[in-house]
Coordinates of N, CA and C and ligand atoms in Angstrom, one line a residue:
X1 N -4.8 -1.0 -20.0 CA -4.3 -0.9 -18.7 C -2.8 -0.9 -18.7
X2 N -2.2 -0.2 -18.0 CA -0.9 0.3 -17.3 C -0.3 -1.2 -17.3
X3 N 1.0 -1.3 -17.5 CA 1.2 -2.8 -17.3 C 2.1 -2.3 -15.8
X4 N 2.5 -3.4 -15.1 CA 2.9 -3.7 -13.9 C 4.5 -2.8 -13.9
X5 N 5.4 -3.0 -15.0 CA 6.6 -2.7 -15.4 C 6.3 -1.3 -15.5
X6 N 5.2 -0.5 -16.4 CA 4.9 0.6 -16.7 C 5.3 1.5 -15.2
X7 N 4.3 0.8 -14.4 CA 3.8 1.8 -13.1 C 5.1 1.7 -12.2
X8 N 6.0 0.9 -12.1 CA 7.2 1.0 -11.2 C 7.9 2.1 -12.3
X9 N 8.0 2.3 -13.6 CA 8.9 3.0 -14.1 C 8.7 4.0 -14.0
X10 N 6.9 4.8 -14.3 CA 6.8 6.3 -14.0 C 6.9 6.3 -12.0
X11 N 6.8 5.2 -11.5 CA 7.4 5.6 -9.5 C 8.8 5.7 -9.8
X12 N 9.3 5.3 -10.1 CA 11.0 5.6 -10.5 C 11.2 7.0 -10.8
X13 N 10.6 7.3 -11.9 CA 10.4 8.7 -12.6 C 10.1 9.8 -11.6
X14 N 9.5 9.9 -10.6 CA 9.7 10.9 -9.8 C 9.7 10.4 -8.2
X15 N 9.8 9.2 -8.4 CA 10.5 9.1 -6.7 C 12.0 8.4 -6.4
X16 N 12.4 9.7 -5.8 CA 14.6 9.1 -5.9 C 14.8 8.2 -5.0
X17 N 13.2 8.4 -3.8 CA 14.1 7.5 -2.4 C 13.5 5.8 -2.2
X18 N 14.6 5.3 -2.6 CA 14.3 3.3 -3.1 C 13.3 3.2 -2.2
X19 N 13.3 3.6 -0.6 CA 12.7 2.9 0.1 C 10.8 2.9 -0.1
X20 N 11.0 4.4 -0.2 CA 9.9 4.3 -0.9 C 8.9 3.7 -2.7
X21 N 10.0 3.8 -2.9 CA 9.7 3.1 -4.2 C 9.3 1.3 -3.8
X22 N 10.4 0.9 -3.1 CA 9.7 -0.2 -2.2 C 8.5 -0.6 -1.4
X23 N 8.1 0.3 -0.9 CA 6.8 0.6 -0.3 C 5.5 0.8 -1.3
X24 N 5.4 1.3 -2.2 CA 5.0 1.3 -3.2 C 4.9 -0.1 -4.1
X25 N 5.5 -0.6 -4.1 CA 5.5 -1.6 -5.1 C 4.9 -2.9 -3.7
X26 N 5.4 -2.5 -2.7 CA 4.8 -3.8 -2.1 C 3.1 -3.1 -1.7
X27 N 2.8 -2.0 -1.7 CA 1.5 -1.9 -1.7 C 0.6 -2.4 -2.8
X28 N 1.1 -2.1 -4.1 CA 1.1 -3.1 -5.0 C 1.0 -4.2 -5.0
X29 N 1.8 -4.8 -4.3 CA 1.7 -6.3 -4.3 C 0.3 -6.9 -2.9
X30 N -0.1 -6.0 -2.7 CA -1.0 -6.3 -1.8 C -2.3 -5.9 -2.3
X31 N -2.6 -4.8 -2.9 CA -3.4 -4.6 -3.5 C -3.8 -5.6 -4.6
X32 N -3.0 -6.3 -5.2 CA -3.3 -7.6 -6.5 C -3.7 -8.5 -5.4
X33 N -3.2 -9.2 -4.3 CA -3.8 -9.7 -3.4 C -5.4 -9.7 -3.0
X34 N -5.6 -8.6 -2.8 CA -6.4 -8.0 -2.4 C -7.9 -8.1 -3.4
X35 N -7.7 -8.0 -4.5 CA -8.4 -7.5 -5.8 C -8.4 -9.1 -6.0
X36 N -7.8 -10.4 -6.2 CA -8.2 -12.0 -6.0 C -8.9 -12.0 -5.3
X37 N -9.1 -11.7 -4.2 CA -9.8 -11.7 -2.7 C -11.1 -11.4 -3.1
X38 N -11.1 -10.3 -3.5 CA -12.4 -9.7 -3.4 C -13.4 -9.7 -4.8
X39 N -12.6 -10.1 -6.1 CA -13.2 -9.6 -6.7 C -13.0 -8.5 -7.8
X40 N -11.8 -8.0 -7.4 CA -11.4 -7.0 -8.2 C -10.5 -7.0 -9.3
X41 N -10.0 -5.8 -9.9 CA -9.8 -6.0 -11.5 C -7.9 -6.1 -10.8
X42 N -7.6 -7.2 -11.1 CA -5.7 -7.3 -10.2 C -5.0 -6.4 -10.9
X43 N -4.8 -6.0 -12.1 CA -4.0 -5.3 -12.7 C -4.3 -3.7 -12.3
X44 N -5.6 -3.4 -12.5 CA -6.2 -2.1 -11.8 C -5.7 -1.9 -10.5
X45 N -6.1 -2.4 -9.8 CA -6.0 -2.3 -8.2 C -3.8 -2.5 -7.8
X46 N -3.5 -3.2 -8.4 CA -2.1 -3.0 -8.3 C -1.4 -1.8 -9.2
X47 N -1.7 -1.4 -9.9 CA -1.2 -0.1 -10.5 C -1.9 1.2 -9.6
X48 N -3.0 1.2 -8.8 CA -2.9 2.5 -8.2 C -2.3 2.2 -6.9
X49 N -2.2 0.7 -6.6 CA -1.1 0.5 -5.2 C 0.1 1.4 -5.2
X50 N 0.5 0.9 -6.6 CA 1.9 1.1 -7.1 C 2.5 2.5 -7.5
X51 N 1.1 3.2 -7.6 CA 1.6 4.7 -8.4 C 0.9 5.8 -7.1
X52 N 0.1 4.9 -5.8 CA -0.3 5.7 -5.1 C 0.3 7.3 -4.7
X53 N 1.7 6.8 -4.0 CA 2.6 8.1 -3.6 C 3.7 8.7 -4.8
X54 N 3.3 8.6 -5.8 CA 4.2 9.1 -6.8 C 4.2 10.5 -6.7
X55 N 3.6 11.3 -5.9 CA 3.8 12.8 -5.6 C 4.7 12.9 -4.6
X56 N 4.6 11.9 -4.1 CA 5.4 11.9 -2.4 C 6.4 13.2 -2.4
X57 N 7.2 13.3 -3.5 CA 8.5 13.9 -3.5 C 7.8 15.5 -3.7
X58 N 6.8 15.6 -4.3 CA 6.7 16.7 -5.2 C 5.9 18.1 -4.1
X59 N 5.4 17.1 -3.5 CA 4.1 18.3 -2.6 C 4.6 18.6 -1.6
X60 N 6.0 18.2 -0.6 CA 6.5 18.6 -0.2 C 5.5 19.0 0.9
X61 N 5.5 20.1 1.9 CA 5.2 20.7 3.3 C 3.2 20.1 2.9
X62 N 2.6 20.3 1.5 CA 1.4 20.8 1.1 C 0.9 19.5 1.7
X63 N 0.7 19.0 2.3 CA 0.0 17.1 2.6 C -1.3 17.2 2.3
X64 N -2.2 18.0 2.3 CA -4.0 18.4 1.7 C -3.5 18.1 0.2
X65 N -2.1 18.7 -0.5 CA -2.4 17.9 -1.9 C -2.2 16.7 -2.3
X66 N -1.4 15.9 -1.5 CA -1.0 14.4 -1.5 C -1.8 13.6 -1.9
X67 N -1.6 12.7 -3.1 CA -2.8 11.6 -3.5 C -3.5 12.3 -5.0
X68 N -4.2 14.1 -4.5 CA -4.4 14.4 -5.3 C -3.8 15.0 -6.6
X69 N -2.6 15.1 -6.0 CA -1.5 15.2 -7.0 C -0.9 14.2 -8.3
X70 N -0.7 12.8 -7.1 CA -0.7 11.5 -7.7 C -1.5 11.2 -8.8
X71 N -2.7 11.8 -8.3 CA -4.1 11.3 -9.5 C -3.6 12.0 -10.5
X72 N -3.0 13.1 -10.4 CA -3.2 13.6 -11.6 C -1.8 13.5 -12.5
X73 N -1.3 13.1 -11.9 CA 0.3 12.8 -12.7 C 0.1 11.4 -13.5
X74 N -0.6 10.9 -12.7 CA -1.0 9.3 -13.5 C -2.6 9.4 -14.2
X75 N -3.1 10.2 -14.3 CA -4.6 10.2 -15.2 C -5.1 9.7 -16.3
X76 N -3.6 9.8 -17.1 CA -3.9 9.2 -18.5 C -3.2 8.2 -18.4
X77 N -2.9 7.4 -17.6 CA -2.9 6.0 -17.5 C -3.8 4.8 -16.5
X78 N -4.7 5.7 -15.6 CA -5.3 4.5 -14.8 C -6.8 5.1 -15.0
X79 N -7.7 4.2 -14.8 CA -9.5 5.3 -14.9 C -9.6 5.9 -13.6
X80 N -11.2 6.3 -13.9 CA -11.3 7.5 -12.8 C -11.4 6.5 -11.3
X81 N -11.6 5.3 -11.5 CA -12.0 4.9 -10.0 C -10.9 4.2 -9.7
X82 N -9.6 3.9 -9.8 CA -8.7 3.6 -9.8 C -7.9 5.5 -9.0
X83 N -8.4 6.6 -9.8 CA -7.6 7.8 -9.5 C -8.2 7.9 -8.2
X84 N -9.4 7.8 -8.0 CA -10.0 7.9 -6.7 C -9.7 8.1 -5.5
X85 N -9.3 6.4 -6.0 CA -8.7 5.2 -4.9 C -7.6 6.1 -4.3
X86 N -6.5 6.4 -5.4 CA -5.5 7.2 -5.2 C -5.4 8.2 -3.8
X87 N -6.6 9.1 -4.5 CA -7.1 10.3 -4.0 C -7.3 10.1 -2.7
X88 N -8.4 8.7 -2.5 CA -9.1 8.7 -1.3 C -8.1 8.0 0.0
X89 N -6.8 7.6 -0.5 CA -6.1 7.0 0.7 C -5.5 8.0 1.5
X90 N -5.6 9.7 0.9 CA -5.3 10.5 1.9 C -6.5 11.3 2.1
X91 N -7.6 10.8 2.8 CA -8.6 12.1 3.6 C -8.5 13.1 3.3
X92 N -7.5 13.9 3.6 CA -7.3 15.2 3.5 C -7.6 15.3 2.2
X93 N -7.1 15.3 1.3 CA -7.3 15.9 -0.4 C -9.1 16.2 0.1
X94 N -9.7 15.5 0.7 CA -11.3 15.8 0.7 C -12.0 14.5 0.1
X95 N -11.0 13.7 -0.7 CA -12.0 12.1 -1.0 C -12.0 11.3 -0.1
X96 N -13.0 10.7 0.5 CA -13.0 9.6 1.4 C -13.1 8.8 0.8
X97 N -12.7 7.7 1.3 CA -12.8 6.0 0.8 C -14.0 5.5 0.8
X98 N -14.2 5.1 -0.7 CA -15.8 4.3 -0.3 C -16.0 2.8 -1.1
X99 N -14.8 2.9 -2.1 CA -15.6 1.7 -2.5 C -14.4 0.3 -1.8
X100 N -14.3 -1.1 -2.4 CA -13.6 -1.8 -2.0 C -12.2 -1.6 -2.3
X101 N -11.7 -0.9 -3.6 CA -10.2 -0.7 -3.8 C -9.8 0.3 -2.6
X102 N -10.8 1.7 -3.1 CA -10.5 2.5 -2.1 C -9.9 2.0 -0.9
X103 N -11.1 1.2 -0.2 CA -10.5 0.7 1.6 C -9.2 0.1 1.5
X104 N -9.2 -0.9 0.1 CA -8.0 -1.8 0.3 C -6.5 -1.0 0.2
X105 N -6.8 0.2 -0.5 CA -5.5 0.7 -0.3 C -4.8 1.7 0.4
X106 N -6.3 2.5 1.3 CA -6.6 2.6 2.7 C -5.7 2.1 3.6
X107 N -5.7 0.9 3.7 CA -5.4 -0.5 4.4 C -3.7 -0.8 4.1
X108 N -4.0 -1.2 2.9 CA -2.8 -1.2 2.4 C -1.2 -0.7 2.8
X109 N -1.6 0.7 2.8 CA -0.6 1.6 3.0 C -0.5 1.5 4.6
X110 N -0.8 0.8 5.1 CA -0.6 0.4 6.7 C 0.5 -1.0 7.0
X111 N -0.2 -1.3 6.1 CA -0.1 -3.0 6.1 C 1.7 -3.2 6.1
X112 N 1.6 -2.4 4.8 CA 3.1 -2.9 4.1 C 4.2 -2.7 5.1
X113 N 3.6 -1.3 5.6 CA 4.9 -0.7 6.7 C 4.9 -1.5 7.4
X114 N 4.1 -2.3 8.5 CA 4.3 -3.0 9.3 C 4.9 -4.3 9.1
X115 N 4.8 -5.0 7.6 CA 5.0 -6.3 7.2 C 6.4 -5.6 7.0
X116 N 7.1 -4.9 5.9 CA 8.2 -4.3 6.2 C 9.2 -4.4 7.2
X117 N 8.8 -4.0 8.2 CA 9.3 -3.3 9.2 C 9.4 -4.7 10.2
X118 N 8.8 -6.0 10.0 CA 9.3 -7.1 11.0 C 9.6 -8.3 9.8
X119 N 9.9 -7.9 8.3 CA 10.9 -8.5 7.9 C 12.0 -8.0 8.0
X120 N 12.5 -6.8 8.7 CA 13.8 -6.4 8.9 C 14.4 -7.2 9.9
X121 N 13.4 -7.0 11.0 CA 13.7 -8.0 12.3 C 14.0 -9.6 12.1
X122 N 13.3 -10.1 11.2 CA 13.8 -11.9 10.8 C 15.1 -12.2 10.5
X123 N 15.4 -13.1 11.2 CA 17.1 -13.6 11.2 C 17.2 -13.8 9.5
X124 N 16.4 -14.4 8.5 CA 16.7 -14.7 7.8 C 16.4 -13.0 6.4
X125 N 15.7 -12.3 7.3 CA 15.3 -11.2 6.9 C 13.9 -11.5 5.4
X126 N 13.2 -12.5 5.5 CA 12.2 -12.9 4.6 C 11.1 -12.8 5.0
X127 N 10.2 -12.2 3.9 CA 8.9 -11.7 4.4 C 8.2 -13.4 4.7
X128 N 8.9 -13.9 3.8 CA 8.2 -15.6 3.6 C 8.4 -15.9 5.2
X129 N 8.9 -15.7 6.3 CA 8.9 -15.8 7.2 C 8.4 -15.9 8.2
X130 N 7.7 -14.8 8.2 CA 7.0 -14.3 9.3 C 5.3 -14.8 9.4
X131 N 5.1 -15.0 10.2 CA 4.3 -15.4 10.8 C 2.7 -14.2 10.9
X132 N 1.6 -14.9 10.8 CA 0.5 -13.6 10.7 C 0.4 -13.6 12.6
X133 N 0.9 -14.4 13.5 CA 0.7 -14.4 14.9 C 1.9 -13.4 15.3
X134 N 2.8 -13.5 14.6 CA 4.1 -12.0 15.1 C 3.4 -10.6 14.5
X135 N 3.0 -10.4 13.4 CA 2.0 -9.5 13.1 C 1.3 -9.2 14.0
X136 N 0.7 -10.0 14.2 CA -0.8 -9.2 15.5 C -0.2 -9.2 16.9
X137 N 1.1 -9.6 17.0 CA 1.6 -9.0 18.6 C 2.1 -7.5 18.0
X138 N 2.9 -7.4 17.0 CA 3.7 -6.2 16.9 C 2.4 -5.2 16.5
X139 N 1.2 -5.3 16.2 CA 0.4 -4.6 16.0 C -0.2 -3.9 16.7
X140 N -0.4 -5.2 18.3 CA -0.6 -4.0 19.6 C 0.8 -3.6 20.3
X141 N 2.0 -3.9 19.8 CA 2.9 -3.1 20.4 C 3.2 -1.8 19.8
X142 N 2.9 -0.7 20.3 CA 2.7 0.7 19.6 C 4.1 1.0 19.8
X143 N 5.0 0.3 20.4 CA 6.2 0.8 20.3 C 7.1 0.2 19.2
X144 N 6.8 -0.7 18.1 CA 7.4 -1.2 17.5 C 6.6 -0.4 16.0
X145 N 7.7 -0.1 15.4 CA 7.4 0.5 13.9 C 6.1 1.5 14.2
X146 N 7.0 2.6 15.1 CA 6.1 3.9 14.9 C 5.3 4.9 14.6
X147 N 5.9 4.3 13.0 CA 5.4 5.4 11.8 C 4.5 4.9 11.0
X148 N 3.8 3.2 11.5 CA 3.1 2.5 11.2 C 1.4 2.8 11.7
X149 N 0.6 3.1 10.6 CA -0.6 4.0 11.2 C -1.4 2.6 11.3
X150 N -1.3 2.1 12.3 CA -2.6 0.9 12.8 C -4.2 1.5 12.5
X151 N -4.3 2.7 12.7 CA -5.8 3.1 12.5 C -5.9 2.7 10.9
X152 N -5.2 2.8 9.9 CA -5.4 2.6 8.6 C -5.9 1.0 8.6
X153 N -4.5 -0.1 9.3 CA -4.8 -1.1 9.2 C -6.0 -2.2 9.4
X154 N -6.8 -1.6 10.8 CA -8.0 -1.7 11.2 C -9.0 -1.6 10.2
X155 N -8.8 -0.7 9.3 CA -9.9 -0.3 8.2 C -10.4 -1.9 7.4
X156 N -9.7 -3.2 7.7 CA -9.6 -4.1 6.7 C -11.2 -4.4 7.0
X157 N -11.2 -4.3 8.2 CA -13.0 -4.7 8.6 C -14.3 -4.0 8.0
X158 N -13.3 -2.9 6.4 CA -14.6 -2.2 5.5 C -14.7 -3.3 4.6
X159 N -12.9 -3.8 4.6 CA -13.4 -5.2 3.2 C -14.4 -6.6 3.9
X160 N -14.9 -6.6 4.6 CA -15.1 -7.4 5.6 C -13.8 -8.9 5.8
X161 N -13.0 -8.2 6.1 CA -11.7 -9.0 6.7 C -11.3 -9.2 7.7
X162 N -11.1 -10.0 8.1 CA -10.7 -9.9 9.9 C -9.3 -9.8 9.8
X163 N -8.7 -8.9 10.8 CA -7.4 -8.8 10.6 C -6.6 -9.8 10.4
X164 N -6.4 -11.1 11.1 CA -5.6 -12.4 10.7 C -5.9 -12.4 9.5
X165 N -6.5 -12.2 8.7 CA -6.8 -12.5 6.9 C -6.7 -11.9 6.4
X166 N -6.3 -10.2 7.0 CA -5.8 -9.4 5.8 C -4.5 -9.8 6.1
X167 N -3.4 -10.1 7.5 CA -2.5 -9.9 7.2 C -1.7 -11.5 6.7
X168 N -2.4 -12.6 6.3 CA -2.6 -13.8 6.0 C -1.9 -13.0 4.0
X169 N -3.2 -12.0 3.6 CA -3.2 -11.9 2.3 C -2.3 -11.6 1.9
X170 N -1.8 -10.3 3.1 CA -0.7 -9.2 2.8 C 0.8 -9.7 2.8
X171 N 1.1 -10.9 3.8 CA 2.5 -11.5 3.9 C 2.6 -12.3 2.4
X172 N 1.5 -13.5 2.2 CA 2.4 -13.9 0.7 C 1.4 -13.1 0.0
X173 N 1.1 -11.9 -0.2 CA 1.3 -11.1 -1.6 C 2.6 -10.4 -1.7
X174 N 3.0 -9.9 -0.7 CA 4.5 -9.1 -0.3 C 5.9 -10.0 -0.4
X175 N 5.2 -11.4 -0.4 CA 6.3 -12.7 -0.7 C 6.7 -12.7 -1.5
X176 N 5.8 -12.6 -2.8 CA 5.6 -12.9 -4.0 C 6.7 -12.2 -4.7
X177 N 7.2 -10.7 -4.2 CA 8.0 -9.5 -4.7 C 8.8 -9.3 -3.5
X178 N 9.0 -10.5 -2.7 CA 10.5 -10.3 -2.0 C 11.9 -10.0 -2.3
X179 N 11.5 -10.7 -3.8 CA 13.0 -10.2 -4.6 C 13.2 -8.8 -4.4
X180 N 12.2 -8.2 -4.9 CA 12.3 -6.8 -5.5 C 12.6 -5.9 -3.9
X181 N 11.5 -6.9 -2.8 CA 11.7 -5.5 -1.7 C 13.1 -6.0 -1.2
X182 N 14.0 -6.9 -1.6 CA 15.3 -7.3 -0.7 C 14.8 -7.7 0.3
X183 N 13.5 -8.6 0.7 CA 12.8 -9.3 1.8 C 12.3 -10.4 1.3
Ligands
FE2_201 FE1 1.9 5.0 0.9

């Protein structure tokens, strides 16, 4: 397996814009979360957190290729249900999510933006901060962090999670690599 240093260095490798590379790595960090939780392989499930949008830059206008692009830039480094996972967090390519990674990083890529996005807002600016009860107000406020797809986040109820528990998992897993996100 991919080691953890590997998969930020090929996201480095073709993605220039930090924030996203942060985004990425904190889905990562949720995804290993996630994979304790449930059962799954931590190193696996955080390496396709981590390498999910590594096309981001490349497919440009094409969004039907997104994910499936990813899989394929990363192939000979993660297995096929790991590439899947990839695959399946954007619909469109045509894979849907089915198994538990799948959903988690489904989910995932919801999660982070939103955890993100009200560590910016904390005076002290730490994800260690925030609270899972400020989460679930800013979750029904549709006017806070926009670009934040709540329908993804909802999905946590395929891992059978109740939202307070995924976003319980998602704040100290995203703690854990506060260094790295400058949060
Ligand atoms: Fe993403």
């Amino acid at each position: 397996m991919i080691t953890r240093e590997e998969s930020i260095a090929i996201a480095r490798q073709h993605v220039k814009n930090e924030n996203l590379v942060k985004h990425m790595i904190a889905v990562g960090a949720i995804m290993r979360g996630l994979a304790e939780k449930l059962g799954g392989d931590p190193d696996l499930w955080e390496a396709a957190g981590i390498l999910h949008d590594v096309d981001y830059e490349e497919v440009g206008q094409d969004w039907s290729k997104h994910g499936a692009v990813s899989a394929e830039i990363v192939k000979s480094f993660i297995p096929e249900d790991g590439l899947y996972a990839i695959r399946a967090h954007n619909p469109q390519t045509g894979s849907l999510p089915k198994s538990k990674m799948d959903w988690s990083l489904y989910a995932a890529d919801g999660l982070s933006g939103l955890i993100i996005a009200q560590g910016l807002m904390m005076p002290d600016k730490k994800i260690a901060s925030i609270k899972v009860s400020s989460l679930s107000k800013r979750m029904k406020d549709k006017s806070f962090a926009k670009g934040v797809n709540r329908e993804n986040i909802v999905k946590c109820t395929e891992l059978g999670l109740e939202l307070d528990e995924f976003f319980r998992i998602g704040l100290d897993s995203m703690a854990k690599v506060g260094g790295e996100l400058g949060l």
